[in-house]
């Protein structure tokens, strides 16, 4: 899993400002020749209105941060400022994103205010954040912990910034939405138009080079690898981008172009170019993409002798399944 480059241009304590000043009184670690225990960290107040299953992920993130400090004491101040000084996942994520996206003429406080208002006040977004964290932990073998994903996985961070940009876009605040899109593209190399609709449980694995168009729709529990384009053909306007169903896997370097549907549970092989509909629970491979297997064509990849044939023979045999 590729991690994001730390493009912070502001001090974390300045970025937090008045919003988290209450929690900034936590004792800083004082390192000695002996590896200190993370027990010196004062537990902050419980998140407002929280408790139960929703806060289990945040509790685990705090525990993982403390364990990381014990393993790498030199990172103590970093983990305090990014995780342990906050009283909720939403505040930690808002401050971290604000720090990442800030620039010389765009102080972090601008982004912090916007992100925090949506992360803390929108239950739909709060739930999606947690589902995205779980998706990375469960479906990406390179994800060693929730805290590792929260701090370092640029696909996760880009997706959460997009959730706010989308809310701004649909509420008419399009200037701010496009500003967030631009900064996310520059910092994380992920370009998602704020008009695109994205479900929850999303995994952008590696994420570099992902491009998603304005009218694209992505369902729940979708996994998308790097250098994937969900774009238009350039021949139509209006509703012109792909519609991706639930549980879809899209391989690296794939292009899905036009207002085409990829059905629930479908898989798109790496480097494929999809121009027509892919039925549910069907695999599509190649350029142009051809169907292999699926409910209407139940053929297993490992049982197809034609893969041993030359390219022309393969095309001839499978021409009936061209999408």
mmCIF file of C-alpha atoms in Angstrom:
data_model
loop_
_atom_site.group_PDB
_atom_site.id
_atom_site.type_symbol
_atom_site.label_atom_id
_atom_site.label_comp_id
_atom_site.label_asym_id
_atom_site.label_seq_id
_atom_site.Cartn_x
_atom_site.Cartn_y
_atom_site.Cartn_z
ATOM 1 C CA UNK A 1 0.000 0.000 0.000
ATOM 2 C CA UNK A 2 1.440 3.342 -0.985
ATOM 3 C CA UNK A 3 1.490 5.970 1.713
ATOM 4 C CA UNK A 4 1.001 9.668 1.393
ATOM 5 C CA UNK A 5 3.898 12.080 1.470
ATOM 6 C CA UNK A 6 3.708 14.469 4.400
ATOM 7 C CA UNK A 7 3.149 17.830 2.755
ATOM 8 C CA UNK A 8 2.392 19.633 6.001
ATOM 9 C CA UNK A 9 3.280 23.288 5.888
ATOM 10 C CA UNK A 10 1.936 24.363 9.232
ATOM 11 C CA UNK A 11 2.590 23.440 12.803
ATOM 12 C CA UNK A 12 -0.011 21.001 14.104
ATOM 13 C CA UNK A 13 -0.704 23.026 17.234
ATOM 14 C CA UNK A 14 -1.446 26.135 15.132
ATOM 15 C CA UNK A 15 -3.721 24.131 12.859
ATOM 16 C CA UNK A 16 -5.772 22.902 15.767
ATOM 17 C CA UNK A 17 -6.366 26.413 17.079
ATOM 18 C CA UNK A 18 -9.073 27.096 19.594
ATOM 19 C CA UNK A 19 -11.087 24.012 18.679
ATOM 20 C CA UNK A 20 -8.698 21.600 20.343
ATOM 21 C CA UNK A 21 -6.886 23.863 22.780
ATOM 22 C CA UNK A 22 -8.682 22.131 25.613
ATOM 23 C CA UNK A 23 -6.958 18.890 24.698
ATOM 24 C CA UNK A 24 -3.535 20.328 23.966
ATOM 25 C CA UNK A 25 -2.595 20.315 27.639
ATOM 26 C CA UNK A 26 -1.676 16.650 27.421
ATOM 27 C CA UNK A 27 1.845 16.055 28.707
ATOM 28 C CA UNK A 28 4.484 15.769 26.033
ATOM 29 C CA UNK A 29 6.710 12.692 26.239
ATOM 30 C CA UNK A 30 10.080 13.289 27.814
ATOM 31 C CA UNK A 31 12.402 10.694 26.373
ATOM 32 C CA UNK A 32 15.342 9.262 28.248
ATOM 33 C CA UNK A 33 17.867 6.550 27.562
ATOM 34 C CA UNK A 34 15.233 4.028 28.505
ATOM 35 C CA UNK A 35 12.252 3.440 26.226
ATOM 36 C CA UNK A 36 9.336 5.167 27.981
ATOM 37 C CA UNK A 37 5.927 3.641 28.408
ATOM 38 C CA UNK A 38 2.918 5.175 26.728
ATOM 39 C CA UNK A 39 1.217 5.269 30.119
ATOM 40 C CA UNK A 40 2.293 8.901 30.605
ATOM 41 C CA UNK A 41 -0.455 9.967 28.214
ATOM 42 C CA UNK A 42 -3.495 11.358 29.934
ATOM 43 C CA UNK A 43 -6.770 9.953 28.667
ATOM 44 C CA UNK A 44 -8.921 12.768 27.232
ATOM 45 C CA UNK A 45 -12.615 13.118 27.898
ATOM 46 C CA UNK A 46 -14.864 10.688 26.095
ATOM 47 C CA UNK A 47 -16.180 11.952 22.748
ATOM 48 C CA UNK A 48 -19.366 13.920 22.962
ATOM 49 C CA UNK A 49 -22.518 11.904 22.347
ATOM 50 C CA UNK A 50 -20.397 8.808 21.846
ATOM 51 C CA UNK A 51 -20.033 5.344 23.170
ATOM 52 C CA UNK A 52 -20.829 1.883 21.979
ATOM 53 C CA UNK A 53 -19.734 0.279 18.731
ATOM 54 C CA UNK A 54 -19.141 3.622 16.973
ATOM 55 C CA UNK A 55 -16.264 4.447 19.290
ATOM 56 C CA UNK A 56 -14.626 1.005 19.204
ATOM 57 C CA UNK A 57 -12.535 2.013 16.183
ATOM 58 C CA UNK A 58 -11.380 5.215 17.876
ATOM 59 C CA UNK A 59 -10.433 3.305 21.035
ATOM 60 C CA UNK A 60 -8.396 0.880 18.938
ATOM 61 C CA UNK A 61 -6.674 3.748 17.117
ATOM 62 C CA UNK A 62 -5.611 5.282 20.441
ATOM 63 C CA UNK A 63 -4.318 1.943 21.692
ATOM 64 C CA UNK A 64 -2.388 1.389 18.465
ATOM 65 C CA UNK A 65 -0.866 4.877 18.714
ATOM 66 C CA UNK A 66 0.334 4.200 22.251
ATOM 67 C CA UNK A 67 1.812 0.871 21.166
ATOM 68 C CA UNK A 68 3.626 2.577 18.277
ATOM 69 C CA UNK A 69 5.121 5.103 20.697
ATOM 70 C CA UNK A 70 6.480 2.282 22.831
ATOM 71 C CA UNK A 71 8.076 0.765 19.729
ATOM 72 C CA UNK A 72 9.321 4.090 18.277
ATOM 73 C CA UNK A 73 9.640 6.664 21.107
ATOM 74 C CA UNK A 74 10.977 9.301 18.702
ATOM 75 C CA UNK A 75 7.469 9.502 17.186
ATOM 76 C CA UNK A 76 5.888 10.402 20.519
ATOM 77 C CA UNK A 77 5.231 14.061 19.756
ATOM 78 C CA UNK A 78 3.864 13.178 16.326
ATOM 79 C CA UNK A 79 1.344 10.702 17.717
ATOM 80 C CA UNK A 80 0.324 13.077 20.482
ATOM 81 C CA UNK A 81 -0.371 15.914 18.043
ATOM 82 C CA UNK A 82 -2.152 13.784 15.444
ATOM 83 C CA UNK A 83 -4.025 11.259 17.595
ATOM 84 C CA UNK A 84 -3.735 11.388 21.367
ATOM 85 C CA UNK A 85 -4.491 15.080 21.843
ATOM 86 C CA UNK A 86 -7.930 14.659 20.267
ATOM 87 C CA UNK A 87 -11.103 13.397 21.866
ATOM 88 C CA UNK A 88 -12.660 11.851 18.750
ATOM 89 C CA UNK A 89 -11.807 10.274 15.428
ATOM 90 C CA UNK A 90 -13.531 13.152 13.622
ATOM 91 C CA UNK A 91 -11.365 15.811 15.262
ATOM 92 C CA UNK A 92 -8.171 13.865 14.633
ATOM 93 C CA UNK A 93 -9.039 13.280 10.974
ATOM 94 C CA UNK A 94 -10.105 16.896 10.400
ATOM 95 C CA UNK A 95 -6.858 18.258 11.849
ATOM 96 C CA UNK A 96 -4.699 15.747 9.970
ATOM 97 C CA UNK A 97 -6.346 16.502 6.619
ATOM 98 C CA UNK A 98 -6.173 20.242 7.268
ATOM 99 C CA UNK A 99 -2.447 19.943 7.886
ATOM 100 C CA UNK A 100 -1.919 17.870 4.732
ATOM 101 C CA UNK A 101 -3.892 20.162 2.427
ATOM 102 C CA UNK A 102 -2.744 23.509 3.767
ATOM 103 C CA UNK A 103 -0.519 25.728 1.650
ATOM 104 C CA UNK A 104 1.269 29.063 1.732
ATOM 105 C CA UNK A 105 -1.905 30.998 0.894
ATOM 106 C CA UNK A 106 -4.282 28.411 2.391
ATOM 107 C CA UNK A 107 -3.785 28.145 6.151
ATOM 108 C CA UNK A 108 -4.898 24.928 7.771
ATOM 109 C CA UNK A 109 -7.556 26.656 9.861
ATOM 110 C CA UNK A 110 -9.647 27.164 6.717
ATOM 111 C CA UNK A 111 -9.773 23.429 5.991
ATOM 112 C CA UNK A 112 -10.048 22.483 9.659
ATOM 113 C CA UNK A 113 -13.265 24.433 10.125
ATOM 114 C CA UNK A 114 -14.849 22.928 7.017
ATOM 115 C CA UNK A 115 -13.799 19.336 7.667
ATOM 116 C CA UNK A 116 -14.742 19.396 11.334
ATOM 117 C CA UNK A 117 -18.201 20.740 10.644
ATOM 118 C CA UNK A 118 -19.026 17.791 8.378
ATOM 119 C CA UNK A 119 -17.101 15.056 10.171
ATOM 120 C CA UNK A 120 -18.666 15.882 13.522
ATOM 121 C CA UNK A 121 -22.141 16.935 12.414
ATOM 122 C CA UNK A 122 -23.046 14.459 9.674
ATOM 123 C CA UNK A 123 -23.900 10.944 10.874
ATOM 124 C CA UNK A 124 -23.689 9.550 7.345
ATOM 125 C CA UNK A 125 -20.129 10.783 6.958
ATOM 126 C CA UNK A 126 -19.157 9.572 10.447
ATOM 127 C CA UNK A 127 -20.335 6.072 9.622
ATOM 128 C CA UNK A 128 -18.618 6.059 6.229
ATOM 129 C CA UNK A 129 -15.275 7.048 7.777
ATOM 130 C CA UNK A 130 -15.355 4.019 10.047
ATOM 131 C CA UNK A 131 -16.461 1.664 7.276
ATOM 132 C CA UNK A 132 -13.612 2.888 5.079
ATOM 133 C CA UNK A 133 -11.104 2.264 7.866
ATOM 134 C CA UNK A 134 -12.451 -1.246 8.348
ATOM 135 C CA UNK A 135 -12.311 -1.870 4.593
ATOM 136 C CA UNK A 136 -8.604 -1.051 4.485
ATOM 137 C CA UNK A 137 -7.857 -3.184 7.532
ATOM 138 C CA UNK A 138 -9.827 -6.174 6.261
ATOM 139 C CA UNK A 139 -9.093 -6.090 2.516
ATOM 140 C CA UNK A 140 -5.585 -4.652 2.235
ATOM 141 C CA UNK A 141 -2.836 -7.035 3.448
ATOM 142 C CA UNK A 142 -0.453 -4.063 3.688
ATOM 143 C CA UNK A 143 -2.618 -2.310 6.286
ATOM 144 C CA UNK A 144 -1.065 -3.191 9.642
ATOM 145 C CA UNK A 145 -3.363 -1.079 11.831
ATOM 146 C CA UNK A 146 -6.182 1.456 11.861
ATOM 147 C CA UNK A 147 -3.814 4.218 12.965
ATOM 148 C CA UNK A 148 -1.467 3.416 10.079
ATOM 149 C CA UNK A 149 -4.361 3.825 7.631
ATOM 150 C CA UNK A 150 -5.630 7.018 9.266
ATOM 151 C CA UNK A 151 -2.251 8.745 9.168
ATOM 152 C CA UNK A 152 -0.601 7.357 6.059
ATOM 153 C CA UNK A 153 -2.959 5.865 3.483
ATOM 154 C CA UNK A 154 -3.549 8.577 0.921
ATOM 155 C CA UNK A 155 -6.411 6.664 -0.675
ATOM 156 C CA UNK A 156 -8.306 6.751 2.606
ATOM 157 C CA UNK A 157 -7.487 10.408 3.203
ATOM 158 C CA UNK A 158 -8.466 11.421 -0.335
ATOM 159 C CA UNK A 159 -11.772 9.594 0.020
ATOM 160 C CA UNK A 160 -12.628 11.371 3.286
ATOM 161 C CA UNK A 161 -11.764 14.762 1.804
ATOM 162 C CA UNK A 162 -14.013 13.904 -1.136
ATOM 163 C CA UNK A 163 -16.914 13.125 1.194
ATOM 164 C CA UNK A 164 -16.756 16.688 2.477
ATOM 165 C CA UNK A 165 -16.266 18.124 -1.026
ATOM 166 C CA UNK A 166 -19.333 16.224 -2.220
ATOM 167 C CA UNK A 167 -21.444 17.594 0.622
ATOM 168 C CA UNK A 168 -20.280 21.098 -0.254
ATOM 169 C CA UNK A 169 -20.991 20.512 -3.950
ATOM 170 C CA UNK A 170 -24.537 19.314 -3.389
ATOM 171 C CA UNK A 171 -25.274 22.182 -1.000
ATOM 172 C CA UNK A 172 -24.201 24.801 -3.542
ATOM 173 C CA UNK A 173 -20.768 25.629 -2.084
ATOM 174 C CA UNK A 174 -19.007 24.684 -5.287
ATOM 175 C CA UNK A 175 -16.021 27.026 -5.029
ATOM 176 C CA UNK A 176 -14.889 25.408 -1.776
ATOM 177 C CA UNK A 177 -15.675 21.932 -3.122
ATOM 178 C CA UNK A 178 -13.473 22.488 -6.180
ATOM 179 C CA UNK A 179 -10.705 23.948 -4.022
ATOM 180 C CA UNK A 180 -10.630 20.782 -1.916
ATOM 181 C CA UNK A 181 -10.627 18.648 -5.075
ATOM 182 C CA UNK A 182 -7.673 20.588 -6.451
ATOM 183 C CA UNK A 183 -5.626 20.331 -3.272
ATOM 184 C CA UNK A 184 -6.359 16.610 -2.923
ATOM 185 C CA UNK A 185 -5.238 16.088 -6.522
ATOM 186 C CA UNK A 186 -2.005 18.007 -5.916
ATOM 187 C CA UNK A 187 -1.175 16.406 -2.567
ATOM 188 C CA UNK A 188 -2.408 12.821 -2.978
ATOM 189 C CA UNK A 189 -2.432 12.375 -6.790
ATOM 190 C CA UNK A 190 -6.090 11.345 -6.582
ATOM 191 C CA UNK A 191 -8.587 13.349 -8.663
ATOM 192 C CA UNK A 192 -12.233 12.801 -7.697
ATOM 193 C CA UNK A 193 -14.738 15.342 -8.935
ATOM 194 C CA UNK A 194 -16.858 16.572 -6.011
ATOM 195 C CA UNK A 195 -20.005 15.700 -7.937
ATOM 196 C CA UNK A 196 -19.195 11.978 -7.913
ATOM 197 C CA UNK A 197 -21.199 9.842 -5.488
ATOM 198 C CA UNK A 198 -19.286 7.298 -3.437
ATOM 199 C CA UNK A 199 -20.649 4.704 -1.011
ATOM 200 C CA UNK A 200 -19.047 3.361 2.160
ATOM 201 C CA UNK A 201 -16.542 0.605 2.814
ATOM 202 C CA UNK A 202 -14.369 1.971 -0.015
ATOM 203 C CA UNK A 203 -10.779 0.863 -0.537
ATOM 204 C CA UNK A 204 -8.563 2.937 -2.824
ATOM 205 C CA UNK A 205 -5.515 0.658 -2.769
ATOM 206 C CA UNK A 206 -2.326 2.653 -3.448
ATOM 207 C CA UNK A 207 -4.622 5.279 -5.052
ATOM 208 C CA UNK A 208 -2.005 7.042 -7.179
ATOM 209 C CA UNK A 209 -3.480 8.144 -10.491
ATOM 210 C CA UNK A 210 -7.127 7.439 -9.661
ATOM 211 C CA UNK A 211 -9.475 9.702 -11.660
ATOM 212 C CA UNK A 212 -13.252 9.711 -11.093
ATOM 213 C CA UNK A 213 -15.594 11.888 -13.137
ATOM 214 C CA UNK A 214 -18.419 14.173 -12.085
ATOM 215 C CA UNK A 215 -21.398 11.883 -12.711
ATOM 216 C CA UNK A 216 -19.752 8.639 -11.617
ATOM 217 C CA UNK A 217 -21.486 6.581 -8.928
ATOM 218 C CA UNK A 218 -19.665 4.017 -6.760
ATOM 219 C CA UNK A 219 -21.569 1.598 -4.537
ATOM 220 C CA UNK A 220 -20.602 0.113 -1.173
ATOM 221 C CA UNK A 221 -17.621 -2.157 -0.427
ATOM 222 C CA UNK A 222 -15.844 -1.362 -3.692
ATOM 223 C CA UNK A 223 -12.079 -1.873 -4.117
ATOM 224 C CA UNK A 224 -10.228 0.221 -6.695
ATOM 225 C CA UNK A 225 -6.503 -0.059 -7.363
ATOM 226 C CA UNK A 226 -4.107 2.555 -8.709
ATOM 227 C CA UNK A 227 -4.233 4.287 -12.112
ATOM 228 C CA UNK A 228 -7.937 3.581 -12.540
ATOM 229 C CA UNK A 229 -10.100 5.989 -14.541
ATOM 230 C CA UNK A 230 -13.868 6.164 -14.244
ATOM 231 C CA UNK A 231 -14.269 8.672 -17.028
ATOM 232 C CA UNK A 232 -16.259 9.795 -20.011
ATOM 233 C CA UNK A 233 -15.794 9.005 -23.689
ATOM 234 C CA UNK A 234 -15.733 12.656 -24.688
ATOM 235 C CA UNK A 235 -18.661 12.087 -27.027
ATOM 236 C CA UNK A 236 -21.555 13.015 -24.729
ATOM 237 C CA UNK A 237 -22.355 15.513 -22.009
ATOM 238 C CA UNK A 238 -24.604 15.291 -18.971
ATOM 239 C CA UNK A 239 -24.712 11.898 -17.240
ATOM 240 C CA UNK A 240 -21.580 10.520 -18.865
ATOM 241 C CA UNK A 241 -19.616 8.509 -16.295
ATOM 242 C CA UNK A 242 -19.675 4.886 -15.039
ATOM 243 C CA UNK A 243 -21.997 3.426 -12.413
ATOM 244 C CA UNK A 244 -20.177 0.902 -10.224
ATOM 245 C CA UNK A 245 -22.244 -1.575 -8.193
ATOM 246 C CA UNK A 246 -21.638 -2.929 -4.702
ATOM 247 C CA UNK A 247 -18.692 -5.215 -4.022
ATOM 248 C CA UNK A 248 -16.900 -4.530 -7.303
ATOM 249 C CA UNK A 249 -13.131 -4.996 -7.708
ATOM 250 C CA UNK A 250 -11.382 -2.853 -10.343
ATOM 251 C CA UNK A 251 -7.802 -3.808 -11.152
ATOM 252 C CA UNK A 252 -4.848 -1.494 -11.632
ATOM 253 C CA UNK A 253 -4.630 0.541 -14.814
ATOM 254 C CA UNK A 254 -8.245 -0.069 -15.782
ATOM 255 C CA UNK A 255 -10.352 2.443 -17.701
ATOM 256 C CA UNK A 256 -14.134 2.319 -17.439
ATOM 257 C CA UNK A 257 -15.484 4.889 -19.864
ATOM 258 C CA UNK A 258 -18.946 6.246 -20.492
ATOM 259 C CA UNK A 259 -22.262 5.900 -18.701
ATOM 260 C CA UNK A 260 -21.936 2.117 -18.367
ATOM 261 C CA UNK A 261 -22.985 -0.131 -15.518
ATOM 262 C CA UNK A 262 -20.640 -2.540 -13.734
ATOM 263 C CA UNK A 263 -22.883 -4.916 -11.816
ATOM 264 C CA UNK A 264 -22.657 -5.970 -8.183
ATOM 265 C CA UNK A 265 -19.748 -8.273 -7.387
ATOM 266 C CA UNK A 266 -18.108 -7.921 -10.812
ATOM 267 C CA UNK A 267 -14.333 -8.000 -11.266
ATOM 268 C CA UNK A 268 -12.383 -5.998 -13.837
ATOM 269 C CA UNK A 269 -8.939 -7.327 -14.700
ATOM 270 C CA UNK A 270 -5.895 -5.070 -14.581
ATOM 271 C CA UNK A 271 -5.352 -2.927 -17.656
ATOM 272 C CA UNK A 272 -8.815 -3.539 -19.074
ATOM 273 C CA UNK A 273 -10.793 -0.981 -21.057
ATOM 274 C CA UNK A 274 -14.516 -1.288 -20.336
ATOM 275 C CA UNK A 275 -16.902 0.436 -22.747
ATOM 276 C CA UNK A 276 -20.097 -1.574 -22.231
ATOM 277 C CA UNK A 277 -22.058 -3.086 -19.355
ATOM 278 C CA UNK A 278 -20.515 -5.785 -17.175
ATOM 279 C CA UNK A 279 -23.174 -8.029 -15.602
ATOM 280 C CA UNK A 280 -23.190 -8.776 -11.892
ATOM 281 C CA UNK A 281 -20.733 -11.379 -10.581
ATOM 282 C CA UNK A 282 -18.874 -11.479 -13.888
ATOM 283 C CA UNK A 283 -15.196 -11.009 -14.666
ATOM 284 C CA UNK A 284 -14.191 -8.712 -17.538
ATOM 285 C CA UNK A 285 -10.657 -8.668 -18.940
ATOM 286 C CA UNK A 286 -8.771 -7.189 -21.868
ATOM 287 C CA UNK A 287 -8.841 -4.240 -24.243
ATOM 288 C CA UNK A 288 -11.598 -4.050 -25.226
ATOM 289 C CA UNK A 289 -12.914 -5.936 -22.212
ATOM 290 C CA UNK A 290 -14.464 -9.371 -22.721
ATOM 291 C CA UNK A 291 -16.555 -11.329 -20.286
ATOM 292 C CA UNK A 292 -15.235 -14.430 -18.578
ATOM 293 C CA UNK A 293 -17.443 -16.409 -16.224
ATOM 294 C CA UNK A 294 -20.448 -14.986 -14.455
ATOM 295 C CA UNK A 295 -24.006 -16.088 -13.855
ATOM 296 C CA UNK A 296 -24.913 -16.335 -17.556
ATOM 297 C CA UNK A 297 -21.518 -17.680 -18.618
ATOM 298 C CA UNK A 298 -20.253 -19.890 -15.756
ATOM 299 C CA UNK A 299 -16.724 -20.574 -16.942
ATOM 300 C CA UNK A 300 -13.767 -20.595 -14.568
ATOM 301 C CA UNK A 301 -10.569 -18.801 -15.520
ATOM 302 C CA UNK A 302 -8.411 -21.774 -14.553
ATOM 303 C CA UNK A 303 -10.389 -24.113 -16.828
ATOM 304 C CA UNK A 304 -10.069 -22.170 -20.086
ATOM 305 C CA UNK A 305 -7.533 -23.869 -22.355
ATOM 306 C CA UNK A 306 -7.810 -21.003 -24.835
ATOM 307 C CA UNK A 307 -5.490 -18.946 -22.655
ATOM 308 C CA UNK A 308 -2.781 -21.098 -24.145
ATOM 309 C CA UNK A 309 -3.810 -20.059 -27.664
ATOM 310 C CA UNK A 310 -2.512 -17.086 -29.550
ATOM 311 C CA UNK A 311 -4.320 -13.759 -29.237
ATOM 312 C CA UNK A 312 -6.333 -14.093 -32.458
ATOM 313 C CA UNK A 313 -7.649 -17.531 -31.477
ATOM 314 C CA UNK A 314 -8.687 -16.220 -28.090
ATOM 315 C CA UNK A 315 -10.621 -13.341 -29.649
ATOM 316 C CA UNK A 316 -12.336 -15.674 -32.106
ATOM 317 C CA UNK A 317 -13.442 -18.135 -29.429
ATOM 318 C CA UNK A 318 -14.780 -15.469 -27.090
ATOM 319 C CA UNK A 319 -16.248 -13.066 -29.658
ATOM 320 C CA UNK A 320 -19.767 -13.949 -28.507
ATOM 321 C CA UNK A 321 -19.005 -12.482 -25.105
ATOM 322 C CA UNK A 322 -17.586 -9.156 -26.197
ATOM 323 C CA UNK A 323 -19.137 -6.316 -24.179
#
